[in-house]
Coordinates of C-alpha atoms in Angstrom, one line a residue:
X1 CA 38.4 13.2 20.5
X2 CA 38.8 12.8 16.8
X3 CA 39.4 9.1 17.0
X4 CA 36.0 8.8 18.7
X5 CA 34.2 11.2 16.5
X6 CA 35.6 9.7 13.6
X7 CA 34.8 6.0 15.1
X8 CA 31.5 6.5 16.2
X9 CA 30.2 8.5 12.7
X10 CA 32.0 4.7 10.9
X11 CA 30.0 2.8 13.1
X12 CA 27.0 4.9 12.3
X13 CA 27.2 4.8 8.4
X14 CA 28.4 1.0 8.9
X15 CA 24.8 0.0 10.9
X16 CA 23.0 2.1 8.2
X17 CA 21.8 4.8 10.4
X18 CA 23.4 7.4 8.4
X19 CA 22.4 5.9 4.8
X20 CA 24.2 7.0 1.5
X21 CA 23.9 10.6 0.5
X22 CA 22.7 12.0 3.8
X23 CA 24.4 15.4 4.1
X24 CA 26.1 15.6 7.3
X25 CA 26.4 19.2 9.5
X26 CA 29.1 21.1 8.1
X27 CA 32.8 20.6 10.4
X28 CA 31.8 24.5 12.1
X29 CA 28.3 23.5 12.8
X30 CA 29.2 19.8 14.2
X31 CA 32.5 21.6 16.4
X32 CA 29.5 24.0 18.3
X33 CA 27.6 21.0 18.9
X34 CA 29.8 18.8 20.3
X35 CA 31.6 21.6 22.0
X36 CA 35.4 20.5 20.1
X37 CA 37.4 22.4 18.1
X38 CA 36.5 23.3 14.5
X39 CA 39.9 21.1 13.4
X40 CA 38.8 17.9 15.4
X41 CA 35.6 17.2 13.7
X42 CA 37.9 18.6 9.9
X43 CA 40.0 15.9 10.8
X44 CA 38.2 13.2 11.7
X45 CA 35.5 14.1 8.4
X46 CA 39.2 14.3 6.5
X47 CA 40.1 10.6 7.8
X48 CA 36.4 9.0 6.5
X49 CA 36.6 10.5 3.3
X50 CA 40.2 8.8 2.9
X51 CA 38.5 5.6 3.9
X52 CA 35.5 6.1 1.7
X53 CA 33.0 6.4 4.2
X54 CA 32.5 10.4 3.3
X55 CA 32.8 12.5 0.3
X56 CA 33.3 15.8 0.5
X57 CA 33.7 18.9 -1.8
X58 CA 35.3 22.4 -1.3
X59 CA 32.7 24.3 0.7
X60 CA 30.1 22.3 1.0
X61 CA 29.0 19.8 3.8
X62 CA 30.0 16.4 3.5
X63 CA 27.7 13.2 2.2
X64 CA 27.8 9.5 3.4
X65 CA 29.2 7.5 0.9
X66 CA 27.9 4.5 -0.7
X67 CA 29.7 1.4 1.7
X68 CA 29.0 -2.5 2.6
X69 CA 27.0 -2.6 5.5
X70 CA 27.5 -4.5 8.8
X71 CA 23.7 -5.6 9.7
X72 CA 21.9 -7.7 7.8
X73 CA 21.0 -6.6 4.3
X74 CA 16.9 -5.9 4.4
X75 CA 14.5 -8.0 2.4
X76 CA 13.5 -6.5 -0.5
X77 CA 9.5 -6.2 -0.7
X78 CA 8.0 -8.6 -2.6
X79 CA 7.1 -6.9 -6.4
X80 CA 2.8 -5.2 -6.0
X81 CA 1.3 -8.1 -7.4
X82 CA -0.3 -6.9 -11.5
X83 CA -3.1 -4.7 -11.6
X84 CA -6.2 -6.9 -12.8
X85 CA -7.8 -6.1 -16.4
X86 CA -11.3 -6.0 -14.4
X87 CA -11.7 -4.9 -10.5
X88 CA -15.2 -6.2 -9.4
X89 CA -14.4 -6.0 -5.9
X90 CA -17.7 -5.7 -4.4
X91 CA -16.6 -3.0 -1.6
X92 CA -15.7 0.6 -3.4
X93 CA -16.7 3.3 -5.0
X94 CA -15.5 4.4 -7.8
X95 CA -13.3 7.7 -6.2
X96 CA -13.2 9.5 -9.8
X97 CA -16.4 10.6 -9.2
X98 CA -15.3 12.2 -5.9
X99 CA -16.7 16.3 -6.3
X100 CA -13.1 18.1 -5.9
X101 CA -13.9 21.2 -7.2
X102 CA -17.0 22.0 -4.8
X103 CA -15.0 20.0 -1.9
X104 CA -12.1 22.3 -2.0
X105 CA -14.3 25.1 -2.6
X106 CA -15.8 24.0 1.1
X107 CA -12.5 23.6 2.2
X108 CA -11.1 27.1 1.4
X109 CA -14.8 28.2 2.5
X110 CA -14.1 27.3 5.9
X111 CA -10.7 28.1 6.3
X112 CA -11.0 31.7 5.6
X113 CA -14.0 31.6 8.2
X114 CA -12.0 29.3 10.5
X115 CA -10.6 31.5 14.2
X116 CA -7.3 30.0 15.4
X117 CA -9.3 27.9 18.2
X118 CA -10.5 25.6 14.9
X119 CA -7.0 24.7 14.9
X120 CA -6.6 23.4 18.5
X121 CA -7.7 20.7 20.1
X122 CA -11.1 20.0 19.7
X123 CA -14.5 18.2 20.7
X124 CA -13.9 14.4 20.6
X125 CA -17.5 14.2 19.5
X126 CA -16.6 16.0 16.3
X127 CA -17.7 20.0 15.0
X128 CA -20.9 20.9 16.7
X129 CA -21.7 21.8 13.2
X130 CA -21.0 19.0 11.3
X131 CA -22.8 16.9 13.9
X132 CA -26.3 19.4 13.7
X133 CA -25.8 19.2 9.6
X134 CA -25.4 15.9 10.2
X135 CA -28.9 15.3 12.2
X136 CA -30.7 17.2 9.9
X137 CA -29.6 15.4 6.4
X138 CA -30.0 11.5 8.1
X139 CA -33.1 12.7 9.7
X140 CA -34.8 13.8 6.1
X141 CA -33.1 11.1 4.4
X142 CA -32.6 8.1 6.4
X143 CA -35.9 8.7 9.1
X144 CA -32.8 8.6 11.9
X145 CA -34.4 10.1 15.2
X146 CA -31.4 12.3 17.5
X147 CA -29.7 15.3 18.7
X148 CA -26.6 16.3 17.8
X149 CA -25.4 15.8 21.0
X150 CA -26.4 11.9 20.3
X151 CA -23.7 11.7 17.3
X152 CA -19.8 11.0 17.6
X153 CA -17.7 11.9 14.2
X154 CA -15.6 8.6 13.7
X155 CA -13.2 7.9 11.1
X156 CA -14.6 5.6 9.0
X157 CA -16.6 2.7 9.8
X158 CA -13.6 0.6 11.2
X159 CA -13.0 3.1 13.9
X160 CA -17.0 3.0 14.8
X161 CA -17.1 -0.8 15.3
X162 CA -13.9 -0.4 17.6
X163 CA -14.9 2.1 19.6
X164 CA -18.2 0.4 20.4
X165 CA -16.8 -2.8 20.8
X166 CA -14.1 -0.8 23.2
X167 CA -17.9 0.3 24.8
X168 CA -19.0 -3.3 25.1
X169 CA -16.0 -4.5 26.4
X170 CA -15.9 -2.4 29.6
X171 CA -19.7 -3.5 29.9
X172 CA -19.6 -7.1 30.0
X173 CA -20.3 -8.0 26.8
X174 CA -19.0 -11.1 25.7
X175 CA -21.0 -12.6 22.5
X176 CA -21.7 -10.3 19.8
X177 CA -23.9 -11.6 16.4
X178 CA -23.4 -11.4 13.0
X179 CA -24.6 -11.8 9.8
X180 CA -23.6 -14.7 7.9
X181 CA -22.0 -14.4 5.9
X182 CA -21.0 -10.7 6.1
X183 CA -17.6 -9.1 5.9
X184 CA -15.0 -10.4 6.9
X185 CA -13.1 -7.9 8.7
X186 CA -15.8 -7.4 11.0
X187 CA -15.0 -11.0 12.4
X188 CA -11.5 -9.9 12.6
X189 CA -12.4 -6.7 14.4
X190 CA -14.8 -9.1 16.8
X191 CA -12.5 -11.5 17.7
X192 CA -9.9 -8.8 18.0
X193 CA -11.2 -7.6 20.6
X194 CA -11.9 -11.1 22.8
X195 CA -15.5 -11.2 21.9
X196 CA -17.3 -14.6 20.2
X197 CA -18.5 -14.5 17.3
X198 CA -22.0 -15.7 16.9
X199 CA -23.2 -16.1 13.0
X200 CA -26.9 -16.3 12.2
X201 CA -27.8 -16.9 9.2
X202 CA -29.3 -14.7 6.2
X203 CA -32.1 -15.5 3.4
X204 CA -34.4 -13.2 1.5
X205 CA -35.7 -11.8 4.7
X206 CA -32.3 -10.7 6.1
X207 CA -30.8 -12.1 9.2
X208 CA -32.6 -14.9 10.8
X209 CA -33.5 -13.3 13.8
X210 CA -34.8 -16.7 16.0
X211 CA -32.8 -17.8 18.8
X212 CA -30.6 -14.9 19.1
X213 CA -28.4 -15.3 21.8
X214 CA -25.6 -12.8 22.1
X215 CA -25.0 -9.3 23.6
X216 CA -25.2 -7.4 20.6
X217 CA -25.8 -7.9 16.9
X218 CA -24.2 -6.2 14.1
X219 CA -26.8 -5.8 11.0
X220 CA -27.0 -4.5 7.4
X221 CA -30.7 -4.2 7.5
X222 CA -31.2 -2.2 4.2
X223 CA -28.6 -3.9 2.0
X224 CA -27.4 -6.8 3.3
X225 CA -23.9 -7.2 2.6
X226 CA -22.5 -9.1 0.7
X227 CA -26.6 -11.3 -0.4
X228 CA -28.3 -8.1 -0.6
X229 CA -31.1 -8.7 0.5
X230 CA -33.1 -6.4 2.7
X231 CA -34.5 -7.1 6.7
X232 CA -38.5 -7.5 6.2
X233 CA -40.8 -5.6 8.7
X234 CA -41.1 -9.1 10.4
X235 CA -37.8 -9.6 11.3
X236 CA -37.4 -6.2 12.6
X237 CA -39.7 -6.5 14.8
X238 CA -38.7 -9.5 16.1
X239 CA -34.9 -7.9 16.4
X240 CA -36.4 -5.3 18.4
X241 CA -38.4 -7.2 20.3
X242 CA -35.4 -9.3 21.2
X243 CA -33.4 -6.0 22.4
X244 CA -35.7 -4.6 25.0
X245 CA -36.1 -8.2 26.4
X246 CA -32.7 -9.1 26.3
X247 CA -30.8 -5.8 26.3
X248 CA -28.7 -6.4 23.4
X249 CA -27.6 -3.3 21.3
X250 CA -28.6 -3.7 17.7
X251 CA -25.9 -1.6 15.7
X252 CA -26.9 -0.9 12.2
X253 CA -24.4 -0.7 9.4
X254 CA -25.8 1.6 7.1
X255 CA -23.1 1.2 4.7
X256 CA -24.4 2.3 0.9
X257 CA -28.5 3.0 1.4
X258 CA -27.8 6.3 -0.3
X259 CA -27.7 3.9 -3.7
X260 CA -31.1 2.5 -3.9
X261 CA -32.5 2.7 -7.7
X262 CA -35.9 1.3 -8.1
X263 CA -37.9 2.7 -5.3
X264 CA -36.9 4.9 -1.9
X265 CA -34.4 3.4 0.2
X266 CA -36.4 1.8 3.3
X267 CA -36.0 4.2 6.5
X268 CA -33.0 3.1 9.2
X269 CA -33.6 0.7 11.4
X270 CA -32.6 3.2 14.0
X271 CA -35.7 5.8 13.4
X272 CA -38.1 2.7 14.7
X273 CA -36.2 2.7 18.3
X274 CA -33.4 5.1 19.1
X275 CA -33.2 3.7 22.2
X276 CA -32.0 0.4 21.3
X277 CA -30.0 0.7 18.0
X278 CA -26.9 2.4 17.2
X279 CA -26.7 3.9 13.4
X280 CA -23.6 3.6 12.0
X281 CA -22.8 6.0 8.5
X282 CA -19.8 7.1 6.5
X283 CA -19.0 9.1 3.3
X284 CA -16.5 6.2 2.2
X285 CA -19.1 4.6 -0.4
X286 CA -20.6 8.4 -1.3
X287 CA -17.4 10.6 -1.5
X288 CA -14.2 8.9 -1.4
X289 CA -13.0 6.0 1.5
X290 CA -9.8 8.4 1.9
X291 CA -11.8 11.3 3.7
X292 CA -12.3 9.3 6.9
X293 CA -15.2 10.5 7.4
X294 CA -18.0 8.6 9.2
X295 CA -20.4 9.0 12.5
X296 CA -22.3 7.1 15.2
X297 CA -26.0 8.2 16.3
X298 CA -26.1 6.7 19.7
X299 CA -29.0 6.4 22.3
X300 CA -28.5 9.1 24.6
X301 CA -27.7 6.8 27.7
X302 CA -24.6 5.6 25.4
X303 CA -23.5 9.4 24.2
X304 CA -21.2 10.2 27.0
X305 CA -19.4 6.8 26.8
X306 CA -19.0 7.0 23.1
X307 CA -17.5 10.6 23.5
X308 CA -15.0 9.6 26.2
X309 CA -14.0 6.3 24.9
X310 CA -13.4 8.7 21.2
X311 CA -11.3 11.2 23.1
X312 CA -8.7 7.9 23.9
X313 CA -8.7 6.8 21.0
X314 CA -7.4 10.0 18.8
X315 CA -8.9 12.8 20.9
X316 CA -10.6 14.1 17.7
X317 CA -11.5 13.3 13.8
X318 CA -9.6 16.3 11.4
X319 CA -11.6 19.5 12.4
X320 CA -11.2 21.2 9.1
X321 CA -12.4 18.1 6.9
X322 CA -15.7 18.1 9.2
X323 CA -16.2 21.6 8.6
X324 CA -15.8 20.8 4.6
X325 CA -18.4 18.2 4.8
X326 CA -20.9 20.3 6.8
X327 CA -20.7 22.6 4.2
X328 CA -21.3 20.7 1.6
X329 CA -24.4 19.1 3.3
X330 CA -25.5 22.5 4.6
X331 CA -25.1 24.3 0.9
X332 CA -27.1 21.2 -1.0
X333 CA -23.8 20.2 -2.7
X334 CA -23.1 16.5 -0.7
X335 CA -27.4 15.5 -2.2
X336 CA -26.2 16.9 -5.7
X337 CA -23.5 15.1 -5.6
X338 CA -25.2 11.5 -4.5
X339 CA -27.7 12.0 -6.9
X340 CA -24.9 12.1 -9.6
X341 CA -23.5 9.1 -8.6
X342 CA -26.6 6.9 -8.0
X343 CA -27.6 7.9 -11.8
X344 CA -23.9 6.2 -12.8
X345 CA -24.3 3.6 -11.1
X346 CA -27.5 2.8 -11.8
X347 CA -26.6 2.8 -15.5
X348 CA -23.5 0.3 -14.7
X349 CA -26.0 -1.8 -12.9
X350 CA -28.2 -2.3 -15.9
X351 CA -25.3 -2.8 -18.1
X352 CA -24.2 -5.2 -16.1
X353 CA -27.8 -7.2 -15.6
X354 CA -28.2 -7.1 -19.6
X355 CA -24.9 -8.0 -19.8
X356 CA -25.2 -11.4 -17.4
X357 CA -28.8 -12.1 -19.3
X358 CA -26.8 -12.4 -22.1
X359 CA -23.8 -14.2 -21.5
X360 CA -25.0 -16.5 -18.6
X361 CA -29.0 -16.6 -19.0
X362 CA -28.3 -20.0 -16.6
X363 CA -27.8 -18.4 -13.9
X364 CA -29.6 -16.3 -10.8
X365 CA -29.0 -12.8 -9.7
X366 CA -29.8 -11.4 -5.9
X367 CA -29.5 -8.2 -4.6
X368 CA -30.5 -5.5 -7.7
X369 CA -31.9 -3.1 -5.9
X370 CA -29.3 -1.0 -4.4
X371 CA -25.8 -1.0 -3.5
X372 CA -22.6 -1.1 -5.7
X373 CA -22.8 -4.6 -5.9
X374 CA -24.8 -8.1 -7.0
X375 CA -24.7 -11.8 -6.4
X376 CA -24.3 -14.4 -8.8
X377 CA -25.4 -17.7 -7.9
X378 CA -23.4 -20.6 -9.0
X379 CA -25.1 -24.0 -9.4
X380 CA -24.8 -26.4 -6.5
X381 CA -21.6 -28.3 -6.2
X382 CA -19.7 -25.4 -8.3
X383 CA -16.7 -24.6 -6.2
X384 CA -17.0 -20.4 -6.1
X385 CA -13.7 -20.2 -4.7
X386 CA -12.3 -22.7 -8.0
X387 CA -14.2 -19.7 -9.8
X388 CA -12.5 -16.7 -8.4
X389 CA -9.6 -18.4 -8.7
X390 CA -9.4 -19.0 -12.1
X391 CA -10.8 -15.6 -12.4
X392 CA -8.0 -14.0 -10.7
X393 CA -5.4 -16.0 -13.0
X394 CA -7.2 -14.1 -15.8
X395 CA -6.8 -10.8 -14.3
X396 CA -10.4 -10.5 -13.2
X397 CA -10.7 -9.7 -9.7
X398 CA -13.7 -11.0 -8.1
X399 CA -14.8 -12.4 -4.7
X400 CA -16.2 -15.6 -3.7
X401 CA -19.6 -15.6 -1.5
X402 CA -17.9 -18.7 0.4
X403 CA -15.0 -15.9 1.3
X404 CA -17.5 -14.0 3.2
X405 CA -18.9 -17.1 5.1
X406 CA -18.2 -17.9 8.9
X407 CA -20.0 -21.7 8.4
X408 CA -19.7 -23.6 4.8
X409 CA -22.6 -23.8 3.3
X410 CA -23.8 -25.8 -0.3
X411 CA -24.3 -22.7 -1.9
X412 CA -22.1 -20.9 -3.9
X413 CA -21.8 -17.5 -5.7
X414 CA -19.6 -14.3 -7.1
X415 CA -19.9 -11.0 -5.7
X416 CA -20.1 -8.7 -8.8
X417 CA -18.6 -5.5 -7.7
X418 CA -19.4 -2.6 -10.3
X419 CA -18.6 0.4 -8.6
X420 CA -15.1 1.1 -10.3
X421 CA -16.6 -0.5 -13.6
X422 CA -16.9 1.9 -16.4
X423 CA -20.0 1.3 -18.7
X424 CA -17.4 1.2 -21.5
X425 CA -16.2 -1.5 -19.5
X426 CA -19.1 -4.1 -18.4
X427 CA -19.5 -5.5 -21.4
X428 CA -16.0 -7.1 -21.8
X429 CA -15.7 -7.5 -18.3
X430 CA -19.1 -9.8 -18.2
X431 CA -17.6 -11.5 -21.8
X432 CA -14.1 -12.5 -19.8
X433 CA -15.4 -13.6 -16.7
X434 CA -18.8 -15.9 -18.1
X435 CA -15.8 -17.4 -20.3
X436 CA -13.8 -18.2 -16.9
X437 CA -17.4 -19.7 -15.0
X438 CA -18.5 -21.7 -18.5
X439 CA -15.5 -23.4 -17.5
X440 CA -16.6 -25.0 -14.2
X441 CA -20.3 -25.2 -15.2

């Protein structure tokens, strides 16, 4: 019994399963396991340590040595590649302005209210009161038309676009449109899933909306993403048109409209026909991309569906963190917050606008009016990706508009990100990077 207690903890520490300076049960404690003798496992621990594999001290359990190993030796990671000087990336917030003080006020708010049934297993929809907050704030700010009963809590907009697609799936569906270009791990997400991916091109009007052929469509109808442009009455009434003949769900990615700066944001596409589109929201672009903290406003014929196919997927989004967020929308604090933020970064955004008049006065801008983000068009025949390249080489991190393109186009531009730009910032950022683009022009 000691030789096979004594060769089987070797073998153990040799494979790395017992890694140095894991404290091993003490000889009394191991002996009641195993159901041996208290001097079998001292012993066989006594015999290790002679052979380096242990070390042990007077009254205390012993600790795996440091020995050669007999698998393989792991790769080491590769080093995280430098931070860059200047992060435009066009895609997030800037999380220092996240409201921590009220949101763990919320927190502790709800806890103390909180019964022990909060902490079991829950709706898969999400909190009924998160979900009646919820219908009330995108009803007065967004013109969105349902019921609580008609929203599913998600977490995040990834896990929205998979669980519809998991709906769409079981349905049939086997073409599903996009913008192009648009982001690009929605066409991972689309072709994850078996579907084709069907691009339709987008101008100053939004998505071209003519000869749409495809089971649903996937939009950015307020702030296109990443041109910026926004879907004109026209076009939305053609894409709704095309859904009651057709039968194609329109979903509606309604990814940053709380940032609109010169004028109200234009109401959700949704509000027009809540029978056809699905609205799809998150607090990742307004409080911090960490919460995981999103919803779906389904048509009612689809709410059932949405809650089932939720429930196999995680059962249920964090039950406390919705009952933080329906406080703060419920108490004011989640509007005070937004209206903060749009004020910063609508004073980056005109920093940044002076600051390309003055350093490239060449050169065209798209997509002011809202957002956390603008488009830089290059001349034609200006390779955007040469650009970014170079750019990245300089420690300025900025994507190009071909990345976000399903078909090449002639058309080239940069996707100025200014959501984690500081004002202190913009200037010297704009200085580097129209140095790297004179470059190329």
């Amino acid at each position: 019994m000691r030789a096979a207690l004594e060769r089987t903890v070797r073998e153990e520490i040799r494979a790395g399963a017992l890694r140095e300076g894991v404290r091993l049960p003490s000889s009394r404690a191991l002996a009641d396991a195993l159901g041996v003798s208290r001097g079998v496992v001292s012993e066989a621990y006594g015999q290790l340590d002679a052979q380096g594999f242990l070390v042990t001290r007077p009254r205390a359990a012993p600790l795996v040595a440091a020995v050669p190993r007999t698998a393989a030796p792991r790769r080491e990671p590769e080093p995280p590649a430098p931070a860059p000087r200047f992060d435009l990336t066009p895609t997030t917030p800037d999380v220092t302005l996240f409201p921590l003080t009220r949101w763990l006020a919320a927190a502790q708010q709800v806890a103390r209210r909180a019964s022990s049934a909060t902490l079991d297993y829950r709706e898969p929809r999400g909190e009924p009161a998160l979900r009646a907050a919820l219908a009330d704030h995108l009803g007065r700010t967004r013109g969105v038309i349902a019921e609580p009963e008609q929203i599913v809590v998600v977490q995040g907009t990834a896990q929205g676009i998979f669980l519809l697609l998991r709906i769409l799936s079981a349905r049939g569906a086997s073409r599903i449109a996009v913008e192009d270009p648009s982001h690009t791990t929605q066409h991972e997400r689309i072709r994850a899933f078996g579907f084709e991916v069907v691009p339709h091109p987008v101008d100053d009007e939004g998505m071209a909306v003519a000869g749409l052929d495809a089971d649903a469509v996937l939009v950015t109808p307020a702030h296109q993403f990443p041109i910026g442009s926004v879907l004109s009455g026209e076009r939305r009434r053609q894409l709704l048109v095309w859904s009651r003949e057709r039968g194609g769900l329109i979903v509606e990615d309604d990814y940053d409209a709380e940032f609109r700066y010169d004028r109200k944001p234009v109401r959700a596409l949704q509000g027009l026909s809540p029978q056809q589109v699905v609205q799809l929201g998150t607090v990742s672009k307004t409080l911090a991309p960490a919460l995981r903290l999103g919803w779906l406003v389904v048509p009612p014929e689809l709410a059932d569906d949405a809650g089932h196919t939720k429930r196999l997927l995680d059962d249920f989004s964090p039950a406390l963190d919705q009952l933080a967020l329906a406080e703060l929308l419920t108490r004011g604090d989640y509007d005070r917050h937004v209206r903060r933020a749009r004020v910063a970064y609508r004073r980056r955004r005109d920093r940044l606008l002076a600051a390309l008049a003055k350093h490239l006065p060449g050169l065209t801008i798209e997509g002011v009016a809202a957002g956390l983000h603008v488009l830089l068009r290059l001349p034609s025949g200006v390779s955007d990706a040469g650009i970014a390249e170079a750019a990245s080489r300089a420690r300025i991190r900025v994507p190009p508009l071909s990345a976000y393109r399903i078909r090449p186009a002639d058309d080239g531009g940069l996707v100025i990100g200014y959501g984690r730009l500081h004002e202190s910032a913009v200037e010297p950022a704009t200085r580097a990077l129209a140095k790297v683009i004179e470059a190329h022009l």
